[in-house]
Amino acid sequence: MMRSPRTRTLLVVVSVLLILTDVILAVYVNRNVPEPYMDEIFHIPQAARYCHYDSTWDPMITTFPGLYYLAFIYFHVVAFGCRFLAIISPVIQCIPTPVILRFLNLMLSWATSIVVSLILKSERGQRGSGYVDDLLGTLWIRYLPVGFLYNFLFYTDAGSLFFLVAARWLVGTRRPRLAALCGACAVLFRQTAVVWVAYLAIWGILRDLHVDPRTPVARVLRRLWAELPEVLWRYFGFLLVGLGFAAFVLANGSLTLGDQAHHPVSFHGAHLLYFALFLCLSHGARVFPLARRALQAGIAQPARAVAVLVCVAGLLLCGSIGHPYLLADNRHYAFYLWKDILRPAAPGVPLVPSRLIR
């Protein structure tokens, strides 16, 4: 379906306003916070060393060097442009300052929004939506506060999110090998991305097998076994990512590169509940039909509802972990959520019903 002139105009206007708003916010952030902020005190010096061909590693950095590899490429492209402009104006110089490095994440956030719009466009027929709905969906995802803040800082979040979203789009368009490559890049930015890479692989396999979500597990496994050679061939890249990550953990003895003493592997059961609550809040009005069905199911099967509530309450009361860095830094959203809401056991229990919404 062709876009009408009015729709094209709307998309152009919104895109221009989006970019202008981001640039204004970026200028505001850099004027008020010109020096490295929060974890930038580790990331920016490390990136600056990479940009100057120095691979000395800061032992306090826990993530893989994907951010610094991309910063190296980005910086030298910018430096080439600066050298060209210096012919016209000798005062133009290029050094890896916080302003220049932060702009990389801003560009990654724009690229993420483009890929999100491609995902929504590719699935428009399934959802019965239009261009305006796709635009609103893209803006909704872009301006989620949890991620939007880091678009203006030099963090690993923007890069990891971009490559994960790109992998999601490629799996959705049946290009799993390229998707696995993007997934590997996402893991190079943040180790936690490996969970989403595994999810994308499973989602893609089940979709290729034309399996309905309500299909019994035994039937799914039989179908998978019957088509295992073809599945392995198509999703071999994802298998390599998983095996490579497992080999790293075994060889390294930890999930993190540096500061391993403060990042031990532990079971954080309550994190699943926080994630479920976040999904409920971020999906807005779509949650209400699910909440109604969950309430009806709880009334119809009270024993199951009580069992779920008891398990979830146990996770909240006994499975909550407060990381020392979380408690020591009041510049994160999570600090106030933990201090004022999640740490006290009593306020945590009323969040239990959110676990039923699934």
Tab-separated table of C-alpha atoms in Angstrom:
chain	number	residue	atom	x	y	z
A	1	MET	CA	0.000	0.000	0.000
A	2	MET	CA	1.381	3.389	-1.058
A	3	ARG	CA	1.705	6.172	1.453
A	4	SER	CA	-0.474	9.188	0.864
A	5	PRO	CA	1.222	12.616	0.510
A	6	ARG	CA	-0.271	13.618	3.846
A	7	THR	CA	1.230	10.561	5.553
A	8	ARG	CA	4.651	11.186	4.018
A	9	THR	CA	4.527	14.786	5.161
A	10	LEU	CA	3.588	13.715	8.679
A	11	LEU	CA	6.477	11.228	8.840
A	12	VAL	CA	8.975	13.825	7.594
A	13	VAL	CA	7.743	16.469	10.041
A	14	VAL	CA	7.826	14.099	13.007
A	15	SER	CA	11.289	12.816	12.058
A	16	VAL	CA	12.680	16.350	11.779
A	17	LEU	CA	11.109	17.347	15.102
A	18	LEU	CA	12.524	14.189	16.700
A	19	ILE	CA	16.040	14.946	15.517
A	20	LEU	CA	15.825	18.614	16.494
A	21	THR	CA	14.512	17.709	19.956
A	22	ASP	CA	17.316	15.215	20.463
A	23	VAL	CA	19.952	17.689	19.330
A	24	ILE	CA	18.589	20.350	21.707
A	25	LEU	CA	18.585	17.860	24.575
A	26	ALA	CA	22.105	16.743	23.669
A	27	VAL	CA	23.323	20.350	23.722
A	28	TYR	CA	21.626	20.861	27.091
A	29	VAL	CA	23.174	17.705	28.550
A	30	ASN	CA	26.667	18.516	27.311
A	31	ARG	CA	26.498	22.096	28.570
A	32	ASN	CA	25.417	21.015	32.034
A	33	VAL	CA	27.423	17.784	32.220
A	34	PRO	CA	30.575	18.400	30.173
A	35	GLU	CA	32.660	15.879	32.117
A	36	PRO	CA	32.221	12.082	32.178
A	37	TYR	CA	29.105	11.154	34.174
A	38	MET	CA	28.385	7.966	36.152
A	39	ASP	CA	29.972	4.999	34.341
A	40	GLU	CA	31.333	7.301	31.655
A	41	ILE	CA	34.332	7.770	33.949
A	42	PHE	CA	35.320	4.270	32.781
A	43	HIS	CA	33.925	4.167	29.240
A	44	ILE	CA	35.199	7.487	27.877
A	45	PRO	CA	38.870	7.095	28.925
A	46	GLN	CA	38.823	3.511	27.634
A	47	ALA	CA	37.372	4.609	24.285
A	48	ALA	CA	39.915	7.437	24.070
A	49	ARG	CA	42.735	4.923	24.535
A	50	TYR	CA	41.329	2.712	21.774
A	51	CYS	CA	40.997	5.747	19.480
A	52	HIS	CA	44.709	6.380	20.010
A	53	TYR	CA	45.648	2.737	19.301
A	54	ASP	CA	46.193	1.928	22.986
A	55	SER	CA	44.472	-1.300	24.054
A	56	THR	CA	45.348	-0.991	27.770
A	57	TRP	CA	42.310	-2.328	29.632
A	58	ASP	CA	40.709	-0.753	32.700
A	59	PRO	CA	40.171	-3.619	35.194
A	60	MET	CA	36.994	-1.947	36.491
A	61	ILE	CA	35.168	-2.349	33.159
A	62	THR	CA	32.922	-5.406	33.170
A	63	THR	CA	31.630	-5.483	29.571
A	64	PHE	CA	33.181	-6.641	26.316
A	65	PRO	CA	34.943	-4.007	24.175
A	66	GLY	CA	32.269	-3.745	21.470
A	67	LEU	CA	31.519	-0.129	22.377
A	68	TYR	CA	35.176	0.803	22.036
A	69	TYR	CA	35.586	-0.981	18.699
A	70	LEU	CA	32.678	0.984	17.278
A	71	ALA	CA	33.954	4.201	18.880
A	72	PHE	CA	37.327	3.603	17.200
A	73	ILE	CA	35.703	3.348	13.749
A	74	TYR	CA	33.366	6.272	14.393
A	75	PHE	CA	36.092	8.522	15.763
A	76	HIS	CA	38.455	7.975	12.859
A	77	VAL	CA	35.672	8.661	10.352
A	78	VAL	CA	34.965	11.924	12.194
A	79	ALA	CA	38.686	12.679	12.401
A	80	PHE	CA	39.011	12.226	8.646
A	81	GLY	CA	36.234	14.743	8.136
A	82	CYS	CA	37.896	17.147	10.553
A	83	ARG	CA	41.210	16.873	8.708
A	84	PHE	CA	39.410	17.701	5.481
A	85	LEU	CA	37.694	20.709	7.062
A	86	ALA	CA	40.969	21.829	8.641
A	87	ILE	CA	42.111	22.738	5.144
A	88	ILE	CA	39.413	25.407	5.197
A	89	SER	CA	39.666	26.304	8.893
A	90	PRO	CA	42.837	25.321	10.800
A	91	VAL	CA	41.088	25.757	14.167
A	92	ILE	CA	39.004	22.595	13.597
A	93	GLN	CA	40.375	19.703	15.627
A	94	CYS	CA	39.051	16.288	16.573
A	95	ILE	CA	39.766	14.604	19.879
A	96	PRO	CA	37.670	11.905	21.612
A	97	THR	CA	35.867	14.225	24.026
A	98	PRO	CA	32.637	13.299	25.854
A	99	VAL	CA	30.635	15.432	23.396
A	100	ILE	CA	31.934	13.604	20.326
A	101	LEU	CA	31.640	10.135	21.859
A	102	ARG	CA	28.134	10.768	23.207
A	103	PHE	CA	26.947	11.738	19.753
A	104	LEU	CA	27.694	8.171	18.638
A	105	ASN	CA	25.016	6.858	20.992
A	106	LEU	CA	22.575	9.482	19.768
A	107	MET	CA	23.072	8.288	16.192
A	108	LEU	CA	22.647	4.689	17.326
A	109	SER	CA	19.328	5.648	18.926
A	110	TRP	CA	18.145	7.139	15.632
A	111	ALA	CA	19.184	3.976	13.820
A	112	THR	CA	17.288	1.913	16.411
A	113	SER	CA	14.123	3.927	15.778
A	114	ILE	CA	14.460	3.300	12.040
A	115	VAL	CA	14.806	-0.450	12.552
A	116	VAL	CA	11.852	-0.490	14.967
A	117	SER	CA	9.754	1.224	12.308
A	118	LEU	CA	10.872	-1.430	9.793
A	119	ILE	CA	9.775	-4.177	12.193
A	120	LEU	CA	6.374	-2.583	12.662
A	121	LYS	CA	6.038	-2.045	8.904
A	122	SER	CA	6.906	-5.679	8.133
A	123	GLU	CA	4.248	-6.893	10.586
A	124	ARG	CA	1.604	-4.323	9.694
A	125	GLY	CA	-0.558	-6.883	7.916
A	126	GLN	CA	-0.600	-9.184	10.953
A	127	ARG	CA	-1.600	-6.365	13.289
A	128	GLY	CA	-3.994	-4.585	10.955
A	129	SER	CA	-2.399	-1.229	11.742
A	130	GLY	CA	-1.482	1.773	9.610
A	131	TYR	CA	1.428	4.137	9.190
A	132	VAL	CA	0.316	6.386	12.032
A	133	ASP	CA	0.077	3.391	14.375
A	134	ASP	CA	3.603	2.377	13.367
A	135	LEU	CA	4.841	5.892	14.062
A	136	LEU	CA	3.209	5.972	17.491
A	137	GLY	CA	4.638	2.534	18.292
A	138	THR	CA	8.124	3.673	17.322
A	139	LEU	CA	7.860	6.797	19.462
A	140	TRP	CA	6.471	4.788	22.382
A	141	ILE	CA	9.452	2.458	22.326
A	142	ARG	CA	11.962	5.233	21.762
A	143	TYR	CA	10.862	7.376	24.683
A	144	LEU	CA	10.733	4.673	27.343
A	145	PRO	CA	12.616	6.407	30.192
A	146	VAL	CA	14.740	3.369	31.019
A	147	GLY	CA	16.524	3.566	27.682
A	148	PHE	CA	16.023	7.156	26.553
A	149	LEU	CA	18.415	8.618	29.149
A	150	TYR	CA	21.375	6.664	27.808
A	151	ASN	CA	20.948	8.033	24.285
A	152	PHE	CA	22.722	11.162	25.511
A	153	LEU	CA	25.549	9.440	27.371
A	154	PHE	CA	28.412	7.232	26.249
A	155	TYR	CA	27.072	3.926	27.551
A	156	THR	CA	26.817	0.399	26.189
A	157	ASP	CA	23.000	0.397	26.190
A	158	ALA	CA	22.345	2.173	22.881
A	159	GLY	CA	24.681	-0.025	20.866
A	160	SER	CA	23.470	-3.260	22.400
A	161	LEU	CA	19.840	-2.266	21.856
A	162	PHE	CA	20.460	-1.319	18.218
A	163	PHE	CA	22.046	-4.651	17.346
A	164	LEU	CA	19.352	-6.587	19.218
A	165	VAL	CA	16.586	-4.733	17.404
A	166	ALA	CA	18.415	-5.312	14.106
A	167	ALA	CA	18.651	-9.020	14.945
A	168	ARG	CA	14.917	-9.061	15.723
A	169	TRP	CA	14.158	-7.502	12.340
A	170	LEU	CA	16.421	-9.946	10.494
A	171	VAL	CA	14.892	-12.974	12.223
A	172	GLY	CA	11.445	-11.613	11.386
A	173	THR	CA	12.423	-11.305	7.720
A	174	ARG	CA	13.906	-14.836	7.739
A	175	ARG	CA	17.597	-13.971	7.632
A	176	PRO	CA	18.840	-15.837	10.716
A	177	ARG	CA	22.533	-15.868	9.741
A	178	LEU	CA	22.740	-12.078	9.579
A	179	ALA	CA	20.604	-11.947	12.724
A	180	ALA	CA	23.140	-14.112	14.558
A	181	LEU	CA	25.911	-11.731	13.499
A	182	CYS	CA	23.969	-8.784	14.902
A	183	GLY	CA	23.301	-10.806	18.049
A	184	ALA	CA	27.015	-11.422	18.481
A	185	CYS	CA	27.636	-7.676	18.132
A	186	ALA	CA	24.995	-7.003	20.801
A	187	VAL	CA	26.756	-9.396	23.187
A	188	LEU	CA	30.042	-7.574	22.501
A	189	PHE	CA	28.370	-4.484	23.968
A	190	ARG	CA	26.619	-6.121	26.939
A	191	GLN	CA	26.807	-9.717	28.147
A	192	THR	CA	23.143	-9.695	29.198
A	193	ALA	CA	22.201	-9.440	25.512
A	194	VAL	CA	22.934	-13.159	25.191
A	195	VAL	CA	19.587	-13.863	26.876
A	196	TRP	CA	17.744	-11.928	24.173
A	197	VAL	CA	19.823	-13.567	21.451
A	198	ALA	CA	18.701	-16.957	22.757
A	199	TYR	CA	15.103	-15.738	22.840
A	200	LEU	CA	15.313	-14.569	19.212
A	201	ALA	CA	16.724	-17.936	18.139
A	202	ILE	CA	13.912	-19.832	19.883
A	203	TRP	CA	11.277	-17.460	18.519
A	204	GLY	CA	12.622	-17.784	14.982
A	205	ILE	CA	12.792	-21.585	15.152
A	206	LEU	CA	9.230	-21.914	16.461
A	207	ARG	CA	7.962	-19.534	13.813
A	208	ASP	CA	9.762	-21.440	11.035
A	209	LEU	CA	8.215	-24.653	12.338
A	210	HIS	CA	4.775	-22.982	12.162
A	211	VAL	CA	4.131	-23.889	15.787
A	212	ASP	CA	1.126	-22.371	17.531
A	213	PRO	CA	1.824	-20.975	21.039
A	214	ARG	CA	-0.772	-23.379	22.464
A	215	THR	CA	0.861	-26.450	20.903
A	216	PRO	CA	1.884	-29.044	23.525
A	217	VAL	CA	5.594	-29.107	24.264
A	218	ALA	CA	5.925	-32.790	23.344
A	219	ARG	CA	4.535	-32.139	19.871
A	220	VAL	CA	6.874	-29.162	19.422
A	221	LEU	CA	9.879	-31.298	20.344
A	222	ARG	CA	8.830	-34.042	17.905
A	223	ARG	CA	8.475	-31.480	15.145
A	224	LEU	CA	11.857	-29.994	15.997
A	225	TRP	CA	13.530	-33.405	15.977
A	226	ALA	CA	12.071	-34.216	12.570
A	227	GLU	CA	13.509	-30.998	11.078
A	228	LEU	CA	16.639	-30.732	13.225
A	229	PRO	CA	19.245	-30.809	10.386
A	230	GLU	CA	17.567	-27.916	8.553
A	231	VAL	CA	17.073	-25.958	11.783
A	232	LEU	CA	20.736	-26.360	12.737
A	233	TRP	CA	21.813	-25.244	9.272
A	234	ARG	CA	19.671	-22.099	9.364
A	235	TYR	CA	20.422	-21.185	12.987
A	236	PHE	CA	24.024	-22.346	13.172
A	237	GLY	CA	25.167	-18.774	13.788
A	238	PHE	CA	23.081	-18.526	16.961
A	239	LEU	CA	24.568	-21.825	18.119
A	240	LEU	CA	28.060	-20.386	17.627
A	241	VAL	CA	27.158	-17.305	19.670
A	242	GLY	CA	25.858	-19.470	22.513
A	243	LEU	CA	28.822	-21.839	22.469
A	244	GLY	CA	31.267	-18.940	22.275
A	245	PHE	CA	29.687	-17.220	25.240
A	246	ALA	CA	29.637	-20.454	27.266
A	247	ALA	CA	33.318	-21.009	26.468
A	248	PHE	CA	34.119	-17.484	27.633
A	249	VAL	CA	32.317	-17.984	30.943
A	250	LEU	CA	34.071	-21.300	31.573
A	251	ALA	CA	37.501	-19.922	30.692
A	252	ASN	CA	37.002	-16.614	32.502
A	253	GLY	CA	35.284	-18.039	35.577
A	254	SER	CA	32.814	-15.144	35.557
A	255	LEU	CA	30.317	-13.362	33.351
A	256	THR	CA	32.271	-10.104	33.555
A	257	LEU	CA	35.689	-9.115	32.303
A	258	GLY	CA	36.654	-6.838	35.183
A	259	ASP	CA	35.604	-6.129	38.779
A	260	GLN	CA	34.583	-9.744	39.226
A	261	ALA	CA	34.568	-9.452	43.029
A	262	HIS	CA	31.484	-7.212	42.867
A	263	HIS	CA	29.738	-9.151	40.088
A	264	PRO	CA	29.400	-12.762	41.244
A	265	VAL	CA	26.866	-15.054	39.601
A	266	SER	CA	23.766	-15.248	41.781
A	267	PHE	CA	20.095	-16.144	41.495
A	268	HIS	CA	18.005	-12.985	41.402
A	269	GLY	CA	14.513	-14.413	41.200
A	270	ALA	CA	12.782	-11.147	41.953
A	271	HIS	CA	14.285	-9.671	38.789
A	272	LEU	CA	11.783	-11.711	36.774
A	273	LEU	CA	8.985	-10.005	38.679
A	274	TYR	CA	10.463	-6.562	38.107
A	275	PHE	CA	10.620	-7.346	34.415
A	276	ALA	CA	7.006	-8.531	34.381
A	277	LEU	CA	5.895	-5.351	36.145
A	278	PHE	CA	7.864	-3.233	33.676
A	279	LEU	CA	6.172	-4.992	30.754
A	280	CYS	CA	2.774	-4.335	32.297
A	281	LEU	CA	3.474	-0.637	32.789
A	282	SER	CA	5.113	-0.130	29.402
A	283	HIS	CA	2.256	-1.782	27.481
A	284	GLY	CA	-0.308	0.677	28.788
A	285	ALA	CA	-3.954	-0.119	28.059
A	286	ARG	CA	-3.082	-3.466	26.450
A	287	VAL	CA	-2.572	-4.860	29.939
A	288	PHE	CA	-6.214	-4.475	31.015
A	289	PRO	CA	-7.630	-7.372	28.934
A	290	LEU	CA	-4.817	-9.601	30.217
A	291	ALA	CA	-5.479	-8.478	33.789
A	292	ARG	CA	-9.161	-9.270	33.404
A	293	ARG	CA	-8.413	-12.760	32.072
A	294	ALA	CA	-5.881	-13.343	34.878
A	295	LEU	CA	-8.486	-12.317	37.449
A	296	GLN	CA	-11.076	-14.627	35.903
A	297	ALA	CA	-8.574	-17.493	35.857
A	298	GLY	CA	-7.722	-16.846	39.510
A	299	ILE	CA	-11.386	-16.936	40.478
A	300	ALA	CA	-11.975	-20.122	38.474
A	301	GLN	CA	-8.896	-21.859	39.908
A	302	PRO	CA	-8.270	-20.398	43.382
A	303	ALA	CA	-5.819	-23.105	44.429
A	304	ARG	CA	-3.550	-22.346	41.473
A	305	ALA	CA	-3.832	-18.610	42.116
A	306	VAL	CA	-2.834	-19.022	45.763
A	307	ALA	CA	0.111	-21.234	44.813
A	308	VAL	CA	1.353	-18.646	42.304
A	309	LEU	CA	0.938	-15.831	44.826
A	310	VAL	CA	2.890	-17.758	47.465
A	311	CYS	CA	5.748	-18.504	45.051
A	312	VAL	CA	5.927	-14.936	43.846
A	313	ALA	CA	5.818	-13.567	47.394
A	314	GLY	CA	8.684	-15.897	48.257
A	315	LEU	CA	10.729	-14.535	45.354
A	316	LEU	CA	10.047	-10.974	46.438
A	317	LEU	CA	10.860	-11.549	50.083
A	318	CYS	CA	13.808	-13.921	49.693
A	319	GLY	CA	15.065	-13.476	46.130
A	320	SER	CA	15.682	-9.726	46.073
A	321	ILE	CA	19.325	-8.698	45.788
A	322	GLY	CA	20.599	-5.195	46.414
A	323	HIS	CA	23.905	-4.693	44.612
A	324	PRO	CA	26.417	-2.539	46.535
A	325	TYR	CA	26.795	-0.205	43.541
A	326	LEU	CA	23.028	0.240	43.355
A	327	LEU	CA	22.915	1.333	46.975
A	328	ALA	CA	25.920	3.650	46.606
A	329	ASP	CA	24.837	5.683	43.569
A	330	ASN	CA	21.746	7.892	43.745
A	331	ARG	CA	21.983	8.965	40.080
A	332	HIS	CA	20.081	5.918	38.790
A	333	TYR	CA	16.322	5.428	38.565
A	334	ALA	CA	16.837	2.035	40.159
A	335	PHE	CA	18.377	3.557	43.284
A	336	TYR	CA	15.113	5.278	44.237
A	337	LEU	CA	12.957	2.344	43.179
A	338	TRP	CA	15.015	0.064	45.380
A	339	LYS	CA	15.360	2.446	48.337
A	340	ASP	CA	11.748	3.597	48.500
A	341	ILE	CA	9.704	0.687	47.093
A	342	LEU	CA	11.460	-2.599	46.451
A	343	ARG	CA	13.830	-2.996	49.399
A	344	PRO	CA	11.202	-2.973	52.171
A	345	ALA	CA	9.597	-6.405	52.254
A	346	ALA	CA	6.093	-5.213	53.088
A	347	PRO	CA	5.652	-2.847	50.115
A	348	GLY	CA	6.979	-5.561	47.825
A	349	VAL	CA	4.206	-8.036	48.543
A	350	PRO	CA	1.400	-6.001	46.893
A	351	LEU	CA	3.311	-6.328	43.605
A	352	VAL	CA	2.606	-10.067	43.621
A	353	PRO	CA	-0.604	-9.905	41.528
A	354	SER	CA	1.399	-8.424	38.655
A	355	ARG	CA	2.938	-11.883	38.207
A	356	LEU	CA	-0.459	-13.258	37.219
A	357	ILE	CA	-0.587	-10.974	34.168
A	358	ARG	CA	1.126	-13.045	31.531
